Amino acid sequence: MRAVVRTAAAAATALALLLTGCGGGGDGRTDGRITLRFQSLAWQKESVDANKQLVKEWNASHPDVQVQYVQGSWDSVHDQLLTSFEGDEAPDVIHDASDDLADFAYGGYLADLRILLPDRLTSDIPRRSWQSATFGKGVYGVPFLQEPRVLIANTKILKASGVRIPTPAKPWSWAEFRQITKELTGKGRYGVAWPLKEPVSVTLNLGLSAGGELFHRGADGKVTVAMDEGDQVVPGTIHDQVNTDHSAARTALGMGGGDTLPGLFGGKYAMVPLGFSYRQQVVEQAPKGFEWTVLPAPAGSAGLAQG
């Protein structure tokens, strides 16, 4: 996930940058006070509370630069931002995912933050993380969270099957993952459930681990789409699991991540590929006695996938 900003006043941006790990713009008021609208996509109660508390603390100590908290939703953020940018109604400080930034950055909607970032912040974040928010020569977001894609699995089913348990040093290959989901499939149980309510983010991020790239930007700045061999690994695996092996639940394809958890808890699915943050939901919602573990996502020649 990333925080991004649209073009706005530099002084206010620097202040908002220090507050939330992102930058913001301001709209001047006749009384001299600046109000910044911060759209957060936090959805877990603890995260929402923490963001609201930070806003409250900022507003208490900065009477001339106030922040207005705006609750957004991951389910609709791209369409909502596209519409609001076109209508010049976008929030000043925006929480978003790195894979959603390119269109807005190249479209001229976001501020280049390079001259606004303090050296301490720049050095605290790894260079590779900065690359996720760098488009062309500009930096259009401040990375504050990297969420790896993982497999949340039913420990009892894994142990009973006798399959090799993957590790970060030796994850399953995509071919091995397909074979193992067949072995984990049994009467009334699928080896895996793919929640693909938002398929683009899932397949593109996981596809990177198999060497996929899909979108290729040339020296002239134009983007071409090429479905190379690496790009076909993830959708091909899912297709075969659903239609050939019958090791993946077809009914889960239209679900969101949280929608699959009851099936995981009930033994209907042995594994579910999810973002790392779903661990909190499992802790809060799993029935007493449910044994589970987190496994690295399958990997190809390009290594493990990040969300």
PDB file of C-alpha atoms in Angstrom:
ATOM      1  CA  MET A   1       0.000   0.000   0.000  1.00  0.00           C
ATOM      2  CA  ARG A   2       1.121   3.494  -0.668  1.00  0.00           C
ATOM      3  CA  ALA A   3       0.190   7.052   0.168  1.00  0.00           C
ATOM      4  CA  VAL A   4       0.064   9.509  -2.721  1.00  0.00           C
ATOM      5  CA  VAL A   5      -0.739  13.170  -3.211  1.00  0.00           C
ATOM      6  CA  ARG A   6      -2.064  15.461  -5.883  1.00  0.00           C
ATOM      7  CA  THR A   7      -0.324  18.685  -6.889  1.00  0.00           C
ATOM      8  CA  ALA A   8      -0.689  21.364  -4.201  1.00  0.00           C
ATOM      9  CA  ALA A   9       1.014  23.915  -1.969  1.00  0.00           C
ATOM     10  CA  ALA A  10       4.534  22.893  -0.965  1.00  0.00           C
ATOM     11  CA  ALA A  11       4.515  24.192   2.616  1.00  0.00           C
ATOM     12  CA  ALA A  12       1.363  22.304   3.516  1.00  0.00           C
ATOM     13  CA  THR A  13       2.626  19.216   1.755  1.00  0.00           C
ATOM     14  CA  ALA A  14       5.755  19.073   3.870  1.00  0.00           C
ATOM     15  CA  LEU A  15       3.715  19.247   7.057  1.00  0.00           C
ATOM     16  CA  ALA A  16       1.283  16.550   5.976  1.00  0.00           C
ATOM     17  CA  LEU A  17       4.221  14.433   4.892  1.00  0.00           C
ATOM     18  CA  LEU A  18       5.589  14.452   8.395  1.00  0.00           C
ATOM     19  CA  LEU A  19       2.205  13.614   9.861  1.00  0.00           C
ATOM     20  CA  THR A  20       1.159  10.564   7.904  1.00  0.00           C
ATOM     21  CA  GLY A  21       4.108   9.344   5.929  1.00  0.00           C
ATOM     22  CA  CYS A  22       2.609  10.890   2.809  1.00  0.00           C
ATOM     23  CA  GLY A  23       2.242  14.323   1.261  1.00  0.00           C
ATOM     24  CA  GLY A  24      -0.768  16.535   0.822  1.00  0.00           C
ATOM     25  CA  GLY A  25      -2.069  19.690  -0.703  1.00  0.00           C
ATOM     26  CA  GLY A  26      -4.153  22.426   0.818  1.00  0.00           C
ATOM     27  CA  ASP A  27      -7.000  24.686   0.006  1.00  0.00           C
ATOM     28  CA  GLY A  28      -6.642  28.190   1.333  1.00  0.00           C
ATOM     29  CA  ARG A  29      -9.373  29.622   3.573  1.00  0.00           C
ATOM     30  CA  THR A  30     -10.232  33.267   4.175  1.00  0.00           C
ATOM     31  CA  ASP A  31      -9.244  32.928   7.839  1.00  0.00           C
ATOM     32  CA  GLY A  32      -5.756  31.742   6.832  1.00  0.00           C
ATOM     33  CA  ARG A  33      -6.332  28.161   7.918  1.00  0.00           C
ATOM     34  CA  ILE A  34      -5.481  25.331   5.538  1.00  0.00           C
ATOM     35  CA  THR A  35      -7.595  22.184   5.515  1.00  0.00           C
ATOM     36  CA  LEU A  36      -6.228  18.963   4.020  1.00  0.00           C
ATOM     37  CA  ARG A  37      -8.490  16.049   3.242  1.00  0.00           C
ATOM     38  CA  PHE A  38      -6.805  12.717   3.973  1.00  0.00           C
ATOM     39  CA  GLN A  39      -8.471   9.670   2.409  1.00  0.00           C
ATOM     40  CA  SER A  40      -7.535   6.506   4.262  1.00  0.00           C
ATOM     41  CA  LEU A  41      -8.192   2.967   3.083  1.00  0.00           C
ATOM     42  CA  ALA A  42      -7.558   1.432   6.501  1.00  0.00           C
ATOM     43  CA  TRP A  43     -10.291  -1.106   7.134  1.00  0.00           C
ATOM     44  CA  GLN A  44      -9.341  -3.083  10.231  1.00  0.00           C
ATOM     45  CA  LYS A  45     -10.724  -1.428  13.367  1.00  0.00           C
ATOM     46  CA  GLU A  46      -7.332  -1.010  15.000  1.00  0.00           C
ATOM     47  CA  SER A  47      -5.884   0.590  11.857  1.00  0.00           C
ATOM     48  CA  VAL A  48      -8.836   2.947  11.457  1.00  0.00           C
ATOM     49  CA  ASP A  49      -8.581   3.975  15.097  1.00  0.00           C
ATOM     50  CA  ALA A  50      -4.826   4.572  14.793  1.00  0.00           C
ATOM     51  CA  ASN A  51      -5.248   6.757  11.702  1.00  0.00           C
ATOM     52  CA  LYS A  52      -7.997   8.798  13.306  1.00  0.00           C
ATOM     53  CA  GLN A  53      -5.893   9.241  16.431  1.00  0.00           C
ATOM     54  CA  LEU A  54      -2.953  10.534  14.375  1.00  0.00           C
ATOM     55  CA  VAL A  55      -5.251  13.022  12.665  1.00  0.00           C
ATOM     56  CA  LYS A  56      -6.621  14.130  16.058  1.00  0.00           C
ATOM     57  CA  GLU A  57      -3.123  14.647  17.458  1.00  0.00           C
ATOM     58  CA  TRP A  58      -2.039  16.604  14.386  1.00  0.00           C
ATOM     59  CA  ASN A  59      -5.060  18.887  14.491  1.00  0.00           C
ATOM     60  CA  ALA A  60      -4.518  19.571  18.201  1.00  0.00           C
ATOM     61  CA  SER A  61      -0.975  20.781  17.630  1.00  0.00           C
ATOM     62  CA  HIS A  62      -1.408  22.500  14.241  1.00  0.00           C
ATOM     63  CA  PRO A  63      -4.384  24.870  14.410  1.00  0.00           C
ATOM     64  CA  ASP A  64      -3.443  26.553  11.114  1.00  0.00           C
ATOM     65  CA  VAL A  65      -3.164  23.304   9.106  1.00  0.00           C
ATOM     66  CA  GLN A  66      -6.067  20.990   9.857  1.00  0.00           C
ATOM     67  CA  VAL A  67      -6.585  17.484   8.485  1.00  0.00           C
ATOM     68  CA  GLN A  68     -10.022  16.113   7.682  1.00  0.00           C
ATOM     69  CA  TYR A  69     -10.238  12.319   7.807  1.00  0.00           C
ATOM     70  CA  VAL A  70     -12.074  10.724   4.863  1.00  0.00           C
ATOM     71  CA  GLN A  71     -12.847   6.998   4.884  1.00  0.00           C
ATOM     72  CA  GLY A  72     -12.295   5.275   1.536  1.00  0.00           C
ATOM     73  CA  SER A  73     -12.750   1.681   0.416  1.00  0.00           C
ATOM     74  CA  TRP A  74     -10.392  -0.713  -1.353  1.00  0.00           C
ATOM     75  CA  ASP A  75     -13.347  -2.110  -3.307  1.00  0.00           C
ATOM     76  CA  SER A  76     -13.955   1.091  -5.256  1.00  0.00           C
ATOM     77  CA  VAL A  77     -10.879   3.261  -4.803  1.00  0.00           C
ATOM     78  CA  HIS A  78      -9.659   3.325  -8.417  1.00  0.00           C
ATOM     79  CA  ASP A  79     -12.973   4.341  -9.957  1.00  0.00           C
ATOM     80  CA  GLN A  80     -13.626   6.781  -7.138  1.00  0.00           C
ATOM     81  CA  LEU A  81     -10.229   8.461  -7.555  1.00  0.00           C
ATOM     82  CA  LEU A  82     -10.492   8.577 -11.342  1.00  0.00           C
ATOM     83  CA  THR A  83     -13.864  10.299 -11.106  1.00  0.00           C
ATOM     84  CA  SER A  84     -12.763  12.699  -8.388  1.00  0.00           C
ATOM     85  CA  PHE A  85      -9.554  13.667 -10.215  1.00  0.00           C
ATOM     86  CA  GLU A  86     -11.488  14.379 -13.401  1.00  0.00           C
ATOM     87  CA  GLY A  87     -13.969  16.470 -11.414  1.00  0.00           C
ATOM     88  CA  ASP A  88     -11.224  18.247  -9.449  1.00  0.00           C
ATOM     89  CA  GLU A  89     -12.671  16.929  -6.197  1.00  0.00           C
ATOM     90  CA  ALA A  90      -9.922  14.503  -5.175  1.00  0.00           C
ATOM     91  CA  PRO A  91      -8.710  14.400  -1.563  1.00  0.00           C
ATOM     92  CA  ASP A  92      -5.366  16.106  -0.945  1.00  0.00           C
ATOM     93  CA  VAL A  93      -3.660  13.138   0.717  1.00  0.00           C
ATOM     94  CA  ILE A  94      -4.456   9.728  -0.675  1.00  0.00           C
ATOM     95  CA  HIS A  95      -3.781   6.239   0.615  1.00  0.00           C
ATOM     96  CA  ASP A  96      -3.562   3.813  -2.310  1.00  0.00           C
ATOM     97  CA  ALA A  97      -1.793   0.714  -3.644  1.00  0.00           C
ATOM     98  CA  SER A  98       1.406   1.020  -5.666  1.00  0.00           C
ATOM     99  CA  ASP A  99      -0.079  -0.828  -8.637  1.00  0.00           C
ATOM    100  CA  ASP A 100      -2.793   1.829  -8.881  1.00  0.00           C
ATOM    101  CA  LEU A 101      -0.430   4.796  -9.106  1.00  0.00           C
ATOM    102  CA  ALA A 102       0.890   4.641 -12.664  1.00  0.00           C
ATOM    103  CA  ASP A 103      -2.175   5.989 -14.465  1.00  0.00           C
ATOM    104  CA  PHE A 104      -2.571   8.855 -12.006  1.00  0.00           C
ATOM    105  CA  ALA A 105       1.131   9.719 -12.005  1.00  0.00           C
ATOM    106  CA  TYR A 106       1.520   9.737 -15.782  1.00  0.00           C
ATOM    107  CA  GLY A 107      -1.810  11.513 -16.064  1.00  0.00           C
ATOM    108  CA  GLY A 108      -0.394  14.500 -14.196  1.00  0.00           C
ATOM    109  CA  TYR A 109      -2.704  14.205 -11.182  1.00  0.00           C
ATOM    110  CA  LEU A 110      -0.021  13.546  -8.558  1.00  0.00           C
ATOM    111  CA  ALA A 111       2.679  15.756  -7.101  1.00  0.00           C
ATOM    112  CA  ASP A 112       6.348  14.881  -7.623  1.00  0.00           C
ATOM    113  CA  LEU A 113       7.530  14.586  -4.020  1.00  0.00           C
ATOM    114  CA  ARG A 114      11.291  14.622  -4.558  1.00  0.00           C
ATOM    115  CA  ILE A 115      11.866  18.191  -3.359  1.00  0.00           C
ATOM    116  CA  LEU A 116       9.483  17.681  -0.425  1.00  0.00           C
ATOM    117  CA  LEU A 117      10.974  14.554   1.133  1.00  0.00           C
ATOM    118  CA  PRO A 118      13.354  15.050   4.093  1.00  0.00           C
ATOM    119  CA  ASP A 119      16.631  13.137   3.874  1.00  0.00           C
ATOM    120  CA  ARG A 120      15.821  11.168   7.015  1.00  0.00           C
ATOM    121  CA  LEU A 121      12.638   9.774   5.489  1.00  0.00           C
ATOM    122  CA  THR A 122      14.333   8.992   2.192  1.00  0.00           C
ATOM    123  CA  SER A 123      17.160   7.069   3.872  1.00  0.00           C
ATOM    124  CA  ASP A 124      14.847   5.172   6.231  1.00  0.00           C
ATOM    125  CA  ILE A 125      13.011   3.461   3.352  1.00  0.00           C
ATOM    126  CA  PRO A 126      14.876   0.928   1.150  1.00  0.00           C
ATOM    127  CA  ARG A 127      15.653   2.064  -2.385  1.00  0.00           C
ATOM    128  CA  ARG A 128      13.775  -0.893  -3.853  1.00  0.00           C
ATOM    129  CA  SER A 129      10.632   0.248  -2.049  1.00  0.00           C
ATOM    130  CA  TRP A 130      10.982   3.743  -3.487  1.00  0.00           C
ATOM    131  CA  GLN A 131      11.008   2.200  -6.973  1.00  0.00           C
ATOM    132  CA  SER A 132       7.395   1.103  -6.485  1.00  0.00           C
ATOM    133  CA  ALA A 133       6.351   4.762  -6.303  1.00  0.00           C
ATOM    134  CA  THR A 134       8.747   6.074  -8.961  1.00  0.00           C
ATOM    135  CA  PHE A 135       7.399   6.706 -12.453  1.00  0.00           C
ATOM    136  CA  GLY A 136       9.678   8.258 -15.037  1.00  0.00           C
ATOM    137  CA  LYS A 137      11.952  10.594 -13.099  1.00  0.00           C
ATOM    138  CA  GLY A 138       9.422  11.540 -10.413  1.00  0.00           C
ATOM    139  CA  VAL A 139       8.491  10.052  -7.040  1.00  0.00           C
ATOM    140  CA  TYR A 140       4.735  10.128  -6.581  1.00  0.00           C
ATOM    141  CA  GLY A 141       4.193   8.332  -3.292  1.00  0.00           C
ATOM    142  CA  VAL A 142       5.798   7.419   0.002  1.00  0.00           C
ATOM    143  CA  PRO A 143       5.928   3.650   0.598  1.00  0.00           C
ATOM    144  CA  PHE A 144       4.883   2.833   4.147  1.00  0.00           C
ATOM    145  CA  LEU A 145       3.783  -0.784   3.979  1.00  0.00           C
ATOM    146  CA  GLN A 146       4.728  -3.776   1.880  1.00  0.00           C
ATOM    147  CA  GLU A 147       2.315  -6.641   2.174  1.00  0.00           C
ATOM    148  CA  PRO A 148       3.560  -9.979   0.858  1.00  0.00           C
ATOM    149  CA  ARG A 149       1.122 -12.408  -0.689  1.00  0.00           C
ATOM    150  CA  VAL A 150       0.983 -15.540   1.449  1.00  0.00           C
ATOM    151  CA  LEU A 151      -0.928 -18.782   1.784  1.00  0.00           C
ATOM    152  CA  ILE A 152      -2.994 -19.136   4.936  1.00  0.00           C
ATOM    153  CA  ALA A 153      -3.384 -22.853   5.478  1.00  0.00           C
ATOM    154  CA  ASN A 154      -5.137 -25.379   7.709  1.00  0.00           C
ATOM    155  CA  THR A 155      -2.279 -27.000   9.639  1.00  0.00           C
ATOM    156  CA  LYS A 156      -4.102 -30.270  10.362  1.00  0.00           C
ATOM    157  CA  ILE A 157      -4.849 -30.854   6.685  1.00  0.00           C
ATOM    158  CA  LEU A 158      -1.242 -30.106   5.704  1.00  0.00           C
ATOM    159  CA  LYS A 159       0.199 -32.461   8.300  1.00  0.00           C
ATOM    160  CA  ALA A 160      -2.204 -35.258   7.437  1.00  0.00           C
ATOM    161  CA  SER A 161      -1.363 -35.006   3.738  1.00  0.00           C
ATOM    162  CA  GLY A 162       2.380 -35.384   4.185  1.00  0.00           C
ATOM    163  CA  VAL A 163       3.184 -32.748   1.547  1.00  0.00           C
ATOM    164  CA  ARG A 164       6.408 -30.781   1.677  1.00  0.00           C
ATOM    165  CA  ILE A 165       5.984 -27.625   3.720  1.00  0.00           C
ATOM    166  CA  PRO A 166       7.478 -24.636   1.861  1.00  0.00           C
ATOM    167  CA  THR A 167       9.810 -22.106   3.456  1.00  0.00           C
ATOM    168  CA  PRO A 168      10.861 -18.601   2.359  1.00  0.00           C
ATOM    169  CA  ALA A 169      14.219 -20.081   1.335  1.00  0.00           C
ATOM    170  CA  LYS A 170      12.552 -22.914  -0.602  1.00  0.00           C
ATOM    171  CA  PRO A 171       8.979 -22.020  -1.574  1.00  0.00           C
ATOM    172  CA  TRP A 172       6.805 -24.164  -3.803  1.00  0.00           C
ATOM    173  CA  SER A 173       7.227 -23.598  -7.514  1.00  0.00           C
ATOM    174  CA  TRP A 174       4.003 -22.879  -9.368  1.00  0.00           C
ATOM    175  CA  ALA A 175       4.041 -26.381 -10.856  1.00  0.00           C
ATOM    176  CA  GLU A 176       4.593 -27.916  -7.416  1.00  0.00           C
ATOM    177  CA  PHE A 177       1.839 -25.753  -5.952  1.00  0.00           C
ATOM    178  CA  ARG A 178      -0.616 -27.055  -8.543  1.00  0.00           C
ATOM    179  CA  GLN A 179       0.321 -30.649  -7.764  1.00  0.00           C
ATOM    180  CA  ILE A 180       0.032 -30.124  -4.008  1.00  0.00           C
ATOM    181  CA  THR A 181      -3.434 -28.570  -4.271  1.00  0.00           C
ATOM    182  CA  LYS A 182      -4.507 -31.775  -6.063  1.00  0.00           C
ATOM    183  CA  GLU A 183      -3.118 -33.839  -3.192  1.00  0.00           C
ATOM    184  CA  LEU A 184      -4.913 -31.678  -0.626  1.00  0.00           C
ATOM    185  CA  THR A 185      -8.254 -32.049  -2.407  1.00  0.00           C
ATOM    186  CA  GLY A 186     -10.588 -34.643  -0.956  1.00  0.00           C
ATOM    187  CA  LYS A 187     -14.235 -35.406  -0.338  1.00  0.00           C
ATOM    188  CA  GLY A 188     -15.976 -32.101   0.376  1.00  0.00           C
ATOM    189  CA  ARG A 189     -12.665 -30.205   0.352  1.00  0.00           C
ATOM    190  CA  TYR A 190     -10.700 -28.177  -2.178  1.00  0.00           C
ATOM    191  CA  GLY A 191      -6.958 -27.751  -1.991  1.00  0.00           C
ATOM    192  CA  VAL A 192      -7.239 -24.003  -2.507  1.00  0.00           C
ATOM    193  CA  ALA A 193      -9.768 -21.192  -2.825  1.00  0.00           C
ATOM    194  CA  TRP A 194      -8.864 -18.196  -4.998  1.00  0.00           C
ATOM    195  CA  PRO A 195     -10.749 -15.042  -3.926  1.00  0.00           C
ATOM    196  CA  LEU A 196     -10.642 -13.061  -7.164  1.00  0.00           C
ATOM    197  CA  LYS A 197     -13.188 -10.329  -6.577  1.00  0.00           C
ATOM    198  CA  GLU A 198     -10.311  -7.971  -7.445  1.00  0.00           C
ATOM    199  CA  PRO A 199      -8.417 -10.152  -9.934  1.00  0.00           C
ATOM    200  CA  VAL A 200      -6.058  -7.585 -11.447  1.00  0.00           C
ATOM    201  CA  SER A 201      -4.082  -6.819  -8.297  1.00  0.00           C
ATOM    202  CA  VAL A 202      -3.836 -10.488  -7.306  1.00  0.00           C
ATOM    203  CA  THR A 203      -2.736 -11.857 -10.668  1.00  0.00           C
ATOM    204  CA  LEU A 204      -0.375  -9.018 -11.566  1.00  0.00           C
ATOM    205  CA  ASN A 205       1.435  -9.063  -8.221  1.00  0.00           C
ATOM    206  CA  LEU A 206       1.738 -12.842  -8.113  1.00  0.00           C
ATOM    207  CA  GLY A 207       2.686 -12.842 -11.791  1.00  0.00           C
ATOM    208  CA  LEU A 208       5.799 -10.819 -10.989  1.00  0.00           C
ATOM    209  CA  SER A 209       7.184 -13.831  -9.119  1.00  0.00           C
ATOM    210  CA  ALA A 210       6.986 -15.877 -12.314  1.00  0.00           C
ATOM    211  CA  GLY A 211       8.761 -13.223 -14.337  1.00  0.00           C
ATOM    212  CA  GLY A 212       5.580 -11.640 -15.684  1.00  0.00           C
ATOM    213  CA  GLU A 213       5.463  -7.960 -16.542  1.00  0.00           C
ATOM    214  CA  LEU A 214       2.469  -7.552 -18.893  1.00  0.00           C
ATOM    215  CA  PHE A 215       2.775  -3.761 -19.239  1.00  0.00           C
ATOM    216  CA  HIS A 216       5.929  -2.564 -20.978  1.00  0.00           C
ATOM    217  CA  ARG A 217       6.750   1.128 -21.187  1.00  0.00           C
ATOM    218  CA  GLY A 218       9.041   2.115 -24.034  1.00  0.00           C
ATOM    219  CA  ALA A 219      11.609   4.902 -24.198  1.00  0.00           C
ATOM    220  CA  ASP A 220       8.949   7.104 -25.790  1.00  0.00           C
ATOM    221  CA  GLY A 221       6.743   6.686 -22.724  1.00  0.00           C
ATOM    222  CA  LYS A 222       4.127   4.633 -24.552  1.00  0.00           C
ATOM    223  CA  VAL A 223       2.837   1.450 -22.940  1.00  0.00           C
ATOM    224  CA  THR A 224       2.363  -1.828 -24.757  1.00  0.00           C
ATOM    225  CA  VAL A 225       0.697  -4.958 -23.428  1.00  0.00           C
ATOM    226  CA  ALA A 226       2.452  -8.265 -24.048  1.00  0.00           C
ATOM    227  CA  MET A 227       1.287 -11.546 -22.509  1.00  0.00           C
ATOM    228  CA  ASP A 228       4.621 -13.311 -22.266  1.00  0.00           C
ATOM    229  CA  GLU A 229       5.308 -16.755 -20.838  1.00  0.00           C
ATOM    230  CA  GLY A 230       5.778 -15.438 -17.300  1.00  0.00           C
ATOM    231  CA  ASP A 231       2.463 -13.580 -17.430  1.00  0.00           C
ATOM    232  CA  GLN A 232       0.599 -16.792 -18.236  1.00  0.00           C
ATOM    233  CA  VAL A 233       1.822 -18.810 -15.247  1.00  0.00           C
ATOM    234  CA  VAL A 234      -0.597 -17.521 -12.584  1.00  0.00           C
ATOM    235  CA  PRO A 235      -3.824 -17.328 -14.638  1.00  0.00           C
ATOM    236  CA  GLY A 236      -2.899 -20.629 -16.270  1.00  0.00           C
ATOM    237  CA  THR A 237      -2.416 -22.295 -12.892  1.00  0.00           C
ATOM    238  CA  ILE A 238      -5.727 -20.988 -11.581  1.00  0.00           C
ATOM    239  CA  HIS A 239      -7.507 -22.083 -14.766  1.00  0.00           C
ATOM    240  CA  ASP A 240      -6.110 -25.603 -14.505  1.00  0.00           C
ATOM    241  CA  GLN A 241      -6.875 -25.884 -10.786  1.00  0.00           C
ATOM    242  CA  VAL A 242     -10.496 -24.866 -11.356  1.00  0.00           C
ATOM    243  CA  ASN A 243     -11.287 -26.563 -14.660  1.00  0.00           C
ATOM    244  CA  THR A 244      -8.891 -29.499 -15.024  1.00  0.00           C
ATOM    245  CA  ASP A 245      -7.841 -30.623 -11.555  1.00  0.00           C
ATOM    246  CA  HIS A 246     -10.963 -29.422  -9.718  1.00  0.00           C
ATOM    247  CA  SER A 247      -8.647 -28.599  -6.825  1.00  0.00           C
ATOM    248  CA  ALA A 248      -9.801 -24.958  -6.588  1.00  0.00           C
ATOM    249  CA  ALA A 249     -13.335 -23.895  -5.679  1.00  0.00           C
ATOM    250  CA  ARG A 250     -15.105 -22.272  -8.617  1.00  0.00           C
ATOM    251  CA  THR A 251     -17.573 -20.552  -6.273  1.00  0.00           C
ATOM    252  CA  ALA A 252     -14.728 -18.689  -4.525  1.00  0.00           C
ATOM    253  CA  LEU A 253     -13.635 -16.851  -7.672  1.00  0.00           C
ATOM    254  CA  GLY A 254     -16.121 -14.027  -7.086  1.00  0.00           C
ATOM    255  CA  MET A 255     -15.336 -13.683  -3.390  1.00  0.00           C
ATOM    256  CA  GLY A 256     -13.294 -11.126  -1.501  1.00  0.00           C
ATOM    257  CA  GLY A 257     -10.496 -12.347   0.754  1.00  0.00           C
ATOM    258  CA  GLY A 258     -12.506 -12.269   3.978  1.00  0.00           C
ATOM    259  CA  ASP A 259     -15.371 -14.160   2.339  1.00  0.00           C
ATOM    260  CA  THR A 260     -13.226 -17.290   2.076  1.00  0.00           C
ATOM    261  CA  LEU A 261     -12.311 -17.493   5.749  1.00  0.00           C
ATOM    262  CA  PRO A 262     -15.462 -19.343   6.939  1.00  0.00           C
ATOM    263  CA  GLY A 263     -14.710 -22.043   4.369  1.00  0.00           C
ATOM    264  CA  LEU A 264     -11.107 -22.233   5.555  1.00  0.00           C
ATOM    265  CA  PHE A 265     -12.220 -22.531   9.174  1.00  0.00           C
ATOM    266  CA  GLY A 266     -14.777 -25.208   8.273  1.00  0.00           C
ATOM    267  CA  GLY A 267     -12.305 -27.367   6.367  1.00  0.00           C
ATOM    268  CA  LYS A 268     -13.822 -26.699   2.940  1.00  0.00           C
ATOM    269  CA  TYR A 269     -10.555 -25.160   1.725  1.00  0.00           C
ATOM    270  CA  ALA A 270      -7.078 -26.322   2.729  1.00  0.00           C
ATOM    271  CA  MET A 271      -5.426 -23.038   1.751  1.00  0.00           C
ATOM    272  CA  VAL A 272      -6.339 -19.503   0.724  1.00  0.00           C
ATOM    273  CA  PRO A 273      -3.903 -17.031  -0.956  1.00  0.00           C
ATOM    274  CA  LEU A 274      -4.296 -13.714   0.856  1.00  0.00           C
ATOM    275  CA  GLY A 275      -2.429 -10.585   1.870  1.00  0.00           C
ATOM    276  CA  PHE A 276      -0.316 -10.789   5.022  1.00  0.00           C
ATOM    277  CA  SER A 277      -2.684  -8.479   6.949  1.00  0.00           C
ATOM    278  CA  TYR A 278      -5.442 -11.092   6.911  1.00  0.00           C
ATOM    279  CA  ARG A 279      -3.659 -12.806   9.790  1.00  0.00           C
ATOM    280  CA  GLN A 280      -5.423 -10.410  12.135  1.00  0.00           C
ATOM    281  CA  GLN A 281      -8.834 -11.468  10.841  1.00  0.00           C
ATOM    282  CA  VAL A 282      -7.920 -15.110  11.278  1.00  0.00           C
ATOM    283  CA  VAL A 283      -6.856 -14.470  14.868  1.00  0.00           C
ATOM    284  CA  GLU A 284     -10.092 -12.631  15.610  1.00  0.00           C
ATOM    285  CA  GLN A 285     -12.528 -14.872  13.751  1.00  0.00           C
ATOM    286  CA  ALA A 286     -11.130 -18.413  13.818  1.00  0.00           C
ATOM    287  CA  PRO A 287     -13.073 -20.856  16.009  1.00  0.00           C
ATOM    288  CA  LYS A 288     -11.421 -22.161  19.138  1.00  0.00           C
ATOM    289  CA  GLY A 289      -9.011 -24.975  18.363  1.00  0.00           C
ATOM    290  CA  PHE A 290      -8.503 -24.070  14.718  1.00  0.00           C
ATOM    291  CA  GLU A 291      -4.861 -24.667  13.815  1.00  0.00           C
ATOM    292  CA  TRP A 292      -3.415 -22.569  10.998  1.00  0.00           C
ATOM    293  CA  THR A 293      -0.133 -21.419   9.558  1.00  0.00           C
ATOM    294  CA  VAL A 294       1.228 -18.883   7.091  1.00  0.00           C
ATOM    295  CA  LEU A 295       3.210 -20.179   4.114  1.00  0.00           C
ATOM    296  CA  PRO A 296       5.122 -18.237   1.441  1.00  0.00           C
ATOM    297  CA  ALA A 297       3.314 -17.857  -1.859  1.00  0.00           C
ATOM    298  CA  PRO A 298       4.538 -19.959  -4.790  1.00  0.00           C
ATOM    299  CA  ALA A 299       7.506 -18.475  -6.581  1.00  0.00           C
ATOM    300  CA  GLY A 300       9.111 -18.577  -9.971  1.00  0.00           C
ATOM    301  CA  SER A 301      12.436 -17.384 -11.285  1.00  0.00           C
ATOM    302  CA  ALA A 302      11.803 -13.825 -10.089  1.00  0.00           C
ATOM    303  CA  GLY A 303      11.310 -14.777  -6.437  1.00  0.00           C
ATOM    304  CA  LEU A 304       8.463 -14.265  -4.004  1.00  0.00           C
ATOM    305  CA  ALA A 305       5.594 -11.899  -4.738  1.00  0.00           C
ATOM    306  CA  GLN A 306       4.831  -8.665  -2.901  1.00  0.00           C
ATOM    307  CA  GLY A 307       1.428  -7.048  -2.682  1.00  0.00           C
TER     308      GLY A 307
END
